[in-house]
Short mmCIF file of C-alpha atoms in Angstrom, two decimals:
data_model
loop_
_atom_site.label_atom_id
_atom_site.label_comp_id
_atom_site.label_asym_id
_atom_site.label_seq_id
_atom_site.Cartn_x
_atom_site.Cartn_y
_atom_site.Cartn_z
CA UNK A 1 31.96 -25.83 -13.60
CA UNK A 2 32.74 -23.08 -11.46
CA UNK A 3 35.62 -20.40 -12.47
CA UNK A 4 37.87 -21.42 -9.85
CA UNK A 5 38.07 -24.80 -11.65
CA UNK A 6 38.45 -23.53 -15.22
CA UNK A 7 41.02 -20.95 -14.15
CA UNK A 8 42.61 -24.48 -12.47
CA UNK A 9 42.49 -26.22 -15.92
CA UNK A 10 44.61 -23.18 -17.42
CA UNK A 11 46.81 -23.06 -14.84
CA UNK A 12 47.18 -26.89 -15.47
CA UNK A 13 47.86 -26.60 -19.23
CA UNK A 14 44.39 -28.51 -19.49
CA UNK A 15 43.39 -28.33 -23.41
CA UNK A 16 39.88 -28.66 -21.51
CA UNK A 17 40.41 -25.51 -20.10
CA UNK A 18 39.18 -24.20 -23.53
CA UNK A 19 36.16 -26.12 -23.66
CA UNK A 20 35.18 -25.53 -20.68
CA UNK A 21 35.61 -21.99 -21.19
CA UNK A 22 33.43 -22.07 -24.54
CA UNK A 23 30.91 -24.03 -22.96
CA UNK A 24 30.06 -21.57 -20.22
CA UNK A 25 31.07 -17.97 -21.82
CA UNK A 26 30.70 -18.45 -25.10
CA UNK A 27 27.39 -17.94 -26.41
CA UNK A 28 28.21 -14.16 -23.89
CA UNK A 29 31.36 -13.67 -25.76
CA UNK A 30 29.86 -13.79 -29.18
CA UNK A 31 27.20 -11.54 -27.89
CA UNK A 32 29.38 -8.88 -26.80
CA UNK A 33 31.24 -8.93 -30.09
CA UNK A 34 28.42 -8.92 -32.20
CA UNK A 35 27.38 -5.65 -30.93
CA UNK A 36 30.28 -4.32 -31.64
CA UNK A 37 31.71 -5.57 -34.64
CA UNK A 38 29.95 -5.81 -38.34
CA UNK A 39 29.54 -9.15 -39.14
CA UNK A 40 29.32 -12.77 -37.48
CA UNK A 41 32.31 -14.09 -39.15
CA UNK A 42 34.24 -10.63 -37.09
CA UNK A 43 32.41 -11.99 -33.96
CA UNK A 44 33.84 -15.45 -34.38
CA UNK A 45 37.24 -14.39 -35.05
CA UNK A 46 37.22 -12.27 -32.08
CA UNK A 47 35.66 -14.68 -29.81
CA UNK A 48 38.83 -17.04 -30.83
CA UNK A 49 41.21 -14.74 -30.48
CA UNK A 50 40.11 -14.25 -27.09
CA UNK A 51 40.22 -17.96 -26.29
CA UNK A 52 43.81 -17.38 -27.28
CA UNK A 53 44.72 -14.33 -25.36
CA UNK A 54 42.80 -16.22 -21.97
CA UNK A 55 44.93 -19.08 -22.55
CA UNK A 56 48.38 -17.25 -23.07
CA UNK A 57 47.24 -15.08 -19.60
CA UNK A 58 46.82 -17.80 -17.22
CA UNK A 59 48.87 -18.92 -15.93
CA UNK A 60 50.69 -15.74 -13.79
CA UNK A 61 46.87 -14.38 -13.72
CA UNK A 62 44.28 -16.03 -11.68
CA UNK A 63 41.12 -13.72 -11.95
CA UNK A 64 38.48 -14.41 -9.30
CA UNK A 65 35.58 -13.35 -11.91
CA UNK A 66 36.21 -15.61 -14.82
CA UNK A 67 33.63 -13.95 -17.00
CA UNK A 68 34.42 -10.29 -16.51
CA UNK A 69 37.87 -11.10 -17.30
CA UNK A 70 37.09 -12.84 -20.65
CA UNK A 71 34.50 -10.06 -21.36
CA UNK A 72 37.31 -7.38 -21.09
CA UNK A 73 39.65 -9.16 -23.05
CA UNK A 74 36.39 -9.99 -26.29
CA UNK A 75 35.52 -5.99 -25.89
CA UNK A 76 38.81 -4.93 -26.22
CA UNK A 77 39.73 -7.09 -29.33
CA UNK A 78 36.33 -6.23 -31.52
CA UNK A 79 36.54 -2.93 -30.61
CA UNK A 80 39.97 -2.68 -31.59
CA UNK A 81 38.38 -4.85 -34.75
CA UNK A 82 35.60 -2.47 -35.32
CA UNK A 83 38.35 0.14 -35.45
CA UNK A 84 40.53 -1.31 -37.81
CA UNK A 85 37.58 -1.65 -40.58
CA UNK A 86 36.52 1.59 -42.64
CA UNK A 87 33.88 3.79 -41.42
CA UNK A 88 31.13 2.30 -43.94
CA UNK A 89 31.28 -1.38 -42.56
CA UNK A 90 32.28 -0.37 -39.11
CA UNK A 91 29.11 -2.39 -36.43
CA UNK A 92 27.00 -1.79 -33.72
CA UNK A 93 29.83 0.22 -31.61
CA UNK A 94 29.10 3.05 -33.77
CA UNK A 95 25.73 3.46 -32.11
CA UNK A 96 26.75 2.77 -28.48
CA UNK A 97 29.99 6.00 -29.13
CA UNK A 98 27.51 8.29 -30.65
CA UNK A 99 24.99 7.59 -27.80
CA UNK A 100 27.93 8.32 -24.82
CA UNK A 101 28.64 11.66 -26.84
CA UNK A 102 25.64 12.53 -24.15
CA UNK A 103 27.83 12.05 -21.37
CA UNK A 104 30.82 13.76 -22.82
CA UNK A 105 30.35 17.12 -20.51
CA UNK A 106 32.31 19.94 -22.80
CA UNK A 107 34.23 20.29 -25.82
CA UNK A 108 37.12 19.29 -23.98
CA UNK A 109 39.05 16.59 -24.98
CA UNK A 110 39.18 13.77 -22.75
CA UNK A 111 42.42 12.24 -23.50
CA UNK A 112 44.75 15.06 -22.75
CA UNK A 113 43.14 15.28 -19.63
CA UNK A 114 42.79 12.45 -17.99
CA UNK A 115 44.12 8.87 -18.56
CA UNK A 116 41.82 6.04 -19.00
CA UNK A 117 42.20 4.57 -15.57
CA UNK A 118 41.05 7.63 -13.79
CA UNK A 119 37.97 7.51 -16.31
CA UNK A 120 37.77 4.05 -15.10
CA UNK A 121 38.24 4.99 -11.32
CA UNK A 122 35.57 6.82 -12.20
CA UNK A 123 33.00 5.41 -14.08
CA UNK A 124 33.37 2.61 -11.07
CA UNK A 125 32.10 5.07 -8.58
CA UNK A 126 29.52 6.42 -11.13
CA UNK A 127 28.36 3.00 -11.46
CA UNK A 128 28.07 2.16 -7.75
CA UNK A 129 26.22 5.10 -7.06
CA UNK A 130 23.12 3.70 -9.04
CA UNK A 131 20.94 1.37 -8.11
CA UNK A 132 20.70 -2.00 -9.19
CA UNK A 133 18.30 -1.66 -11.91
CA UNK A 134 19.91 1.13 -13.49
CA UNK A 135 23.51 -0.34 -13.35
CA UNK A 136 22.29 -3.17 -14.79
CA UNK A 137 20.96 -1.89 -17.50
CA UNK A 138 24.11 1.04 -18.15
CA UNK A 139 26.30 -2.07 -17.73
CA UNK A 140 24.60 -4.22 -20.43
CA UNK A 141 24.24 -1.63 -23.06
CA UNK A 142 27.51 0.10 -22.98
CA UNK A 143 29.81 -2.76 -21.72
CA UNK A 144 27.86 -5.69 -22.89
CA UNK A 145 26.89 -4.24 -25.83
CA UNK A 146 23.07 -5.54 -25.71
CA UNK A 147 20.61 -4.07 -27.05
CA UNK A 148 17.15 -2.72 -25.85
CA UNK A 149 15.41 -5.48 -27.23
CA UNK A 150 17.60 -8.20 -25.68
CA UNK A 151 17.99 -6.04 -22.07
CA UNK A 152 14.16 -5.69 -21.88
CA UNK A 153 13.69 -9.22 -22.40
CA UNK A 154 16.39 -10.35 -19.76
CA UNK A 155 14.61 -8.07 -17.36
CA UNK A 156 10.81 -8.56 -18.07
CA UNK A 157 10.59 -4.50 -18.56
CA UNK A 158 9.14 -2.64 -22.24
CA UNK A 159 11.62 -0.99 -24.42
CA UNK A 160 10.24 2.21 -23.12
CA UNK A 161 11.67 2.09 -19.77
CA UNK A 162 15.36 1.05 -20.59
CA UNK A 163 15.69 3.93 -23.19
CA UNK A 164 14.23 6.43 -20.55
CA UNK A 165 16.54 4.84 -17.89
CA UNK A 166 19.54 4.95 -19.87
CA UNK A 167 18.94 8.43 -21.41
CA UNK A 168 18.83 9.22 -17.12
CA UNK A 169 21.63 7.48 -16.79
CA UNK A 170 23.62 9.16 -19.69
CA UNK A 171 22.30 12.55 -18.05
CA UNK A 172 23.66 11.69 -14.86
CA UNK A 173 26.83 10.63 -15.79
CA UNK A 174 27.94 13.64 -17.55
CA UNK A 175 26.84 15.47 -14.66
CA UNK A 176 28.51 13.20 -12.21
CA UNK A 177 31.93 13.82 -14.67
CA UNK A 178 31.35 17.46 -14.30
CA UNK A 179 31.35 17.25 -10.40
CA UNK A 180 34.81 15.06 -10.96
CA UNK A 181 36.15 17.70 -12.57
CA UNK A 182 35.55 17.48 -16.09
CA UNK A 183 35.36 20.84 -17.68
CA UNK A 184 32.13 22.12 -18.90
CA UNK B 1 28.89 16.05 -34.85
CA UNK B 2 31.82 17.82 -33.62
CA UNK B 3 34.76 15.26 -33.90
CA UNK B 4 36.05 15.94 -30.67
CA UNK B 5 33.00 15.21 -28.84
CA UNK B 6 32.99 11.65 -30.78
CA UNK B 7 36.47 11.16 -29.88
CA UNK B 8 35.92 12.11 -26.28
CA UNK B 9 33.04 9.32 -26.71
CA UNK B 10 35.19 6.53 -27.86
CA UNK B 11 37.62 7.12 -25.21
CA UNK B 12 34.86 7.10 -23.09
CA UNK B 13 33.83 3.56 -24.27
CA UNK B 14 37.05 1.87 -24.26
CA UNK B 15 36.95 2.84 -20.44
CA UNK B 16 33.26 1.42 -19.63
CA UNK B 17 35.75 -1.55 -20.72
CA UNK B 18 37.45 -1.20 -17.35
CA UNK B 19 35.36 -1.12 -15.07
CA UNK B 20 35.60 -2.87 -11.91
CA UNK B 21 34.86 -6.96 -12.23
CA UNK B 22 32.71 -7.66 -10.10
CA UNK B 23 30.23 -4.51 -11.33
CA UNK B 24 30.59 -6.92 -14.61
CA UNK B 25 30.25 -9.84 -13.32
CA UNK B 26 27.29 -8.80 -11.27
CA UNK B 27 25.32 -7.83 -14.57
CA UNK B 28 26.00 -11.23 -15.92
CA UNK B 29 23.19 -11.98 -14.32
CA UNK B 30 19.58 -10.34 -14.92
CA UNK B 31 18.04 -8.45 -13.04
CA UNK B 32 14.14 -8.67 -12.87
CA UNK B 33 12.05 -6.01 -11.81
CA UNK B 34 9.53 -7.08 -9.53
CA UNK B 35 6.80 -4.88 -11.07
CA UNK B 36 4.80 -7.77 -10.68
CA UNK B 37 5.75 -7.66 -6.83
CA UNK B 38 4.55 -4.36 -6.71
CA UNK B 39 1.23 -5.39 -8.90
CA UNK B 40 0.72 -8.10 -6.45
CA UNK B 41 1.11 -5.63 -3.47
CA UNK B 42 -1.10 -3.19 -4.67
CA UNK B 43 -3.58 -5.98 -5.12
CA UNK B 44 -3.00 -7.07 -1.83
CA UNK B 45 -3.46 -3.34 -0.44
CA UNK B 46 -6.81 -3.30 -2.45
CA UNK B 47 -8.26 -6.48 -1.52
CA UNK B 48 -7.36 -5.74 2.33
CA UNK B 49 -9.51 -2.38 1.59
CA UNK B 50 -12.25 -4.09 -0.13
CA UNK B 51 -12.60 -6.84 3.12
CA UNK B 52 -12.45 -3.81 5.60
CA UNK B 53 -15.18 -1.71 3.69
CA UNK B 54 -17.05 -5.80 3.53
CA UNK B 55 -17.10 -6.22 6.98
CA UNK B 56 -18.05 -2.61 8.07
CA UNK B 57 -20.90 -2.54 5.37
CA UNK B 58 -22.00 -6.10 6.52
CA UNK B 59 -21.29 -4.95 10.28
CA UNK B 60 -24.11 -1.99 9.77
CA UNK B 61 -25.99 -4.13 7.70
CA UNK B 62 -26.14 -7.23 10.25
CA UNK B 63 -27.15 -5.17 13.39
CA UNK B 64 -29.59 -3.30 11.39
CA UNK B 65 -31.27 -6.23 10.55
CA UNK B 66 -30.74 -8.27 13.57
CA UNK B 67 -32.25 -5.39 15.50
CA UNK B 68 -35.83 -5.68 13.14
CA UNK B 69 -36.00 -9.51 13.13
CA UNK B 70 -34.51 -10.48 16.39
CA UNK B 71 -34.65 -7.20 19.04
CA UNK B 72 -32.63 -8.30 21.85
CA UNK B 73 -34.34 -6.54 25.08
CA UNK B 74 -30.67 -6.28 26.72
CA UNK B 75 -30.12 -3.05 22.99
CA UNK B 76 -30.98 0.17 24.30
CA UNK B 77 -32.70 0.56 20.80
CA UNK B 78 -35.51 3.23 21.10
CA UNK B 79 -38.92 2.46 19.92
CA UNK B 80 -40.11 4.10 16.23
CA UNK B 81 -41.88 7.71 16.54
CA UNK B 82 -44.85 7.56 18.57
CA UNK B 83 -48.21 7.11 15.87
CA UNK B 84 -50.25 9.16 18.32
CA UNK B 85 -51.12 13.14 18.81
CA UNK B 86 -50.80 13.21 22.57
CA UNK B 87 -49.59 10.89 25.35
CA UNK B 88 -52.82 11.29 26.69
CA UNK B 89 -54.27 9.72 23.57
CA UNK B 90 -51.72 6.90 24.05
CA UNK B 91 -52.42 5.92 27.59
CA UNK B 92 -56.22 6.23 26.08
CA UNK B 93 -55.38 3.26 23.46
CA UNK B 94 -53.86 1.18 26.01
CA UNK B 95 -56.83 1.24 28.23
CA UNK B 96 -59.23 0.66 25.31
CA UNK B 97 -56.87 -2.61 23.90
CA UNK B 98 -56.63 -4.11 27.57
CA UNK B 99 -53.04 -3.55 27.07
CA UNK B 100 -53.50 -2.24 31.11
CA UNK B 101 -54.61 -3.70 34.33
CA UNK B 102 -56.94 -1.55 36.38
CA UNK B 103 -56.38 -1.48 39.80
CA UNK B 104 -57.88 -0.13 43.05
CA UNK B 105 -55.17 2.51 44.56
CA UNK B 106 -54.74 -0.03 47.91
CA UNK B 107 -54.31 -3.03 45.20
CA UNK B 108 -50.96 -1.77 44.14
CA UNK B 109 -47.79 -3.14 45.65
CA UNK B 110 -44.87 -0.69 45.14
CA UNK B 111 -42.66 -3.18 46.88
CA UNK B 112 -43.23 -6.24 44.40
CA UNK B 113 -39.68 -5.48 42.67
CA UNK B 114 -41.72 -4.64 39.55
CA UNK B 115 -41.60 -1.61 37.66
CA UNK B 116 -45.19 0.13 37.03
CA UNK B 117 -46.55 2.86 34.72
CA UNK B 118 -49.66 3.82 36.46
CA UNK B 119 -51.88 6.27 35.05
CA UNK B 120 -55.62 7.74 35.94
CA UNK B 121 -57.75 9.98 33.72
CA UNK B 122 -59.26 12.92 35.60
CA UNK B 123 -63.13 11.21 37.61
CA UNK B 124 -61.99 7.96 37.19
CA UNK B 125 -61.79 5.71 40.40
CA UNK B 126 -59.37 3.01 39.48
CA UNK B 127 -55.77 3.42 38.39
CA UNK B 128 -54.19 1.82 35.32
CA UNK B 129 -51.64 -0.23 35.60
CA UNK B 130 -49.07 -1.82 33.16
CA UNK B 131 -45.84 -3.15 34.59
CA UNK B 132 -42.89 -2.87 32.62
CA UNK B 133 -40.79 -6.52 32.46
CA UNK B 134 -38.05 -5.34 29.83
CA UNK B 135 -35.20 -4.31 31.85
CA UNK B 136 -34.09 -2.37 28.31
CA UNK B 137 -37.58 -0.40 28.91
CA UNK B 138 -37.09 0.15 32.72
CA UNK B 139 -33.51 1.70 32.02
CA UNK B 140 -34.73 3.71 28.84
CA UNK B 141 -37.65 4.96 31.34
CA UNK B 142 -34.73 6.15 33.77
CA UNK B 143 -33.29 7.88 31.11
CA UNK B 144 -35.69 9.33 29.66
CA UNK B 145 -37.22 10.85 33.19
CA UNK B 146 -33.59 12.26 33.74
CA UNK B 147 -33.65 13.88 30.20
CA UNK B 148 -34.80 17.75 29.68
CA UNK B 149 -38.25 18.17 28.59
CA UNK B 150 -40.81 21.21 27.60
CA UNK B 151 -41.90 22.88 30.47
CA UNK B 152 -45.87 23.18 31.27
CA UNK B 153 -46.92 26.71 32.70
CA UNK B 154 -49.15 27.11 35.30
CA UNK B 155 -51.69 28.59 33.62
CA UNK B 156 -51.66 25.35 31.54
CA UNK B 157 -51.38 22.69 34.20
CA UNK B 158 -55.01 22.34 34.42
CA UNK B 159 -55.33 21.06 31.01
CA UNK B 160 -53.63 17.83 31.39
CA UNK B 161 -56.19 15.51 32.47
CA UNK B 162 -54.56 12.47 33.77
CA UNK B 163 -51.94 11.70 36.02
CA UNK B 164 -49.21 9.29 35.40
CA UNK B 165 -46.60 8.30 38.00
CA UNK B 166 -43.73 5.52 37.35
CA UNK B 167 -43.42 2.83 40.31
CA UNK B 168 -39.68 1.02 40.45
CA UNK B 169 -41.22 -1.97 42.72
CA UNK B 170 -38.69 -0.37 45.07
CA UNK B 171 -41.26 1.92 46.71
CA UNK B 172 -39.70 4.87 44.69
CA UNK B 173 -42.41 6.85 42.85
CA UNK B 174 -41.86 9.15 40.55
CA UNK B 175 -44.02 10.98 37.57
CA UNK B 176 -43.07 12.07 33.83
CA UNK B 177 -44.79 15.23 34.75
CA UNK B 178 -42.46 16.29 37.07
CA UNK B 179 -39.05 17.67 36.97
CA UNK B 180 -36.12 15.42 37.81
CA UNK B 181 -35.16 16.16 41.30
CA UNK B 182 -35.23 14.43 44.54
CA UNK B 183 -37.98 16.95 45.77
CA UNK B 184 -40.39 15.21 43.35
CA UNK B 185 -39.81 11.46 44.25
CA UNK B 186 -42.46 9.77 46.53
CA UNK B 187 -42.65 6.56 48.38
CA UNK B 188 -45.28 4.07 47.98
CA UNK B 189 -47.93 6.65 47.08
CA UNK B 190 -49.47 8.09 44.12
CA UNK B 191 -49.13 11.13 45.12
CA UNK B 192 -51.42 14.21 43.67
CA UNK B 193 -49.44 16.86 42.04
CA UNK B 194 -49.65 20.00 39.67
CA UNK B 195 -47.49 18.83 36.04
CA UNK B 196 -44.49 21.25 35.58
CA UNK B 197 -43.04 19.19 32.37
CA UNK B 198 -44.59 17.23 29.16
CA UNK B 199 -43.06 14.13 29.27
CA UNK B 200 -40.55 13.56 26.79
CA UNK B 201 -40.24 12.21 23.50
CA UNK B 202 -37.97 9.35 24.38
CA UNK B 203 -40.18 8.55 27.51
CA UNK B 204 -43.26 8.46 25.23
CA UNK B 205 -41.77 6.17 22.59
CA UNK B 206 -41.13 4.09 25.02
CA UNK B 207 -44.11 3.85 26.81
CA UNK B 208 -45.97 3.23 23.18
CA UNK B 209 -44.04 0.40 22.54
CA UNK B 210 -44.78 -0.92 25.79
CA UNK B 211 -48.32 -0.13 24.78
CA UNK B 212 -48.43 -1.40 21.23
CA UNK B 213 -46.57 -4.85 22.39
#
């Protein structure tokens, strides 16, 4: 079913809307929450909660992208999750924060600079600026929360080349957040 | 790890969660990288180099071979190093293996369309003649009689002891012993002269394959 129709079914009060929903996102939902939260049973919770969340939205939203608007709404609750749980059981986020301390240009802190939108603004045009490959791969590790097993599978390339292109691509963005005007 | 650097991290992380949607969406799906493309190209590339160094071997290889088993009298191919220590000894062989006709002087045509090499040793009466049917011969003759050769000095000239002259059938007569010019072409004669060249290699390899076949 395409996303036009399953946004339809929520804007319709359709209890299929749900199923639908689980039936083409889910098995991605659970995968972004598993990398990011410590156990399955977390995953699973999180996953429903954003069935919950995508059903309270729509209707007054009507995202084009079905799936990138579903994704947001999974990363934001296990992360918020993976938060909430002491540092000892905490998941897989752990891993993907202490890897972006690469990109992090200075001892600066980020939040009294600059709100998160303008970091998203521009991580956007960061993003863009790579090719497809690499964008790919940045997107699925830090957003999707894959890891380097399951990207080099989904692109037919060894283990060896996603952690060299994402070690370039952690390199590049701090230098691309420098020329923003991130302090060194 | 300095804590601020983590923090700055995790605030970092919670906005890779808002990026645009269709940068998100687009990664939904994989994206394969055509190293295989590229393998497959490079074969290509190789193969296409392979065929071209195939047919340029094969090429060299062909004509080479074609030109031992099958000469073609239209090649300008010249014949293989003459076998023999002088022309002189050359035009001997012929005479002694029949390879020539000999011929009264008033017996030759020079208008007959046929090109002649016509030779006599010094006290002989008759001429020998052998005409020359390959037009691949005729034209290497041509070009080998325009060619430089050694020059023979005066005090020399008396040791050659035959005289050759080349008939084109045309009444043109000319003579491998003589410089290229239009001072040393005669008509319908075999004219006496005093040699002022050797003939040349390529003119002699020619005339010993004309011999030898």
């Amino acid at each position: 079913m395409e996303d036009y129709q399953i946004v339809d079914l929520y804007w319709a009060r359709s209890e299929s809307a749900i199923e639908q929903t689980e039936q083409k996102y889910g098995r991605m939902l659970t995968s972004i929450s598993n990398g990011l939260v410590a156990t399955k049973q977390d995953a699973e919770e999180c996953v429903n909660d954003t069935y919950l969340v995508a059903w309270n939205s729509m209707p007054d939203q009507r995202p084009i992208y079905l799936g990138a608007f579903l994704s947001k709404i999974v990363r934001r609750i296990s992360i918020t999750r993976f938060r909430s749980i002491s540092a000892e059981k905490r998941g897989g986020a752990n891993s993907l924060i202490y890897e972006l301390t690469d990109c992090v240009p200075s001892e600066s802190d980020l939040q009294s600079e600059y709100d998160n939108k303008m970091l998203a603004e521009a991580l956007n045009r960061f993003l863009l600026s790579l090719d497809e490959e690499k964008r790919y791969i940045f997107v699925r590790r830090y957003y999707y929360s894959d890891s380097i097993g399951d990207i080099s599978r989904s692109i037919g390339a060894g283990e060896g080349k996603i952690k060299t292109a994402l070690f370039r691509a952690r390199k590049a963005l701090r230098e691309f957040l420098e020329k923003e005007g991130f302090e060194i | 790890m300095n804590s601020k650097k983590i923090r700055s991290a995790e605030i970092l992380f919670d906005a890779i969660g808002m990026i645009d949607d269709r940068i998100i969406a687009e990664a939904q799906v994989p994206c394969r990288v055509p190293k295989s493309k590229n393998a497959f190209k490079l074969l290509i590339l190789f193969s296409c180099a392979l065929a071209v160094i195939a047919l340029t071997l094969g090429s060299f290889m062909i004509a080479n071979l074609t030109d031992k088993f099958f000469p073609s009298e239209d090649e300008e191919h010249l014949p293989p190093t003459t076998n023999y220590e002088s022309f002189e000894q050359l035009l001997n062989s012929a005479v002694s293996n029949r390879a020539a006709t000999q011929l009264e002087g008033k017996e030759i045509n020079f208008f007959d369309g046929d090109t002649k090499l016509i030779w006599r040793f010094e006290n002989e009466s008759k001429y020998n003649v052998i005409t020359v049917s390959s037009d691949t011969q005729i034209k290497q003759i041509k070009n080998a009689l325009k060619s430089s050769s050694n020059k023979i000095s005066p005090e020399n000239a008396d040791s050659v002891e035959c005289q050759v002259w080349i008939a084109y059938g045309n009444g043109t007569v000319v003579s491998p012993y003589l410089e290229d010019s239009t001072g040393n072409i005669g008509c319908a004669e075999l004219f006496e002269y005093s040699p002022e060249v050797e003939p040349n290699e390529d003119f002699v390899k020619v005339i010993e394959e004309i011999v030898v076949d």
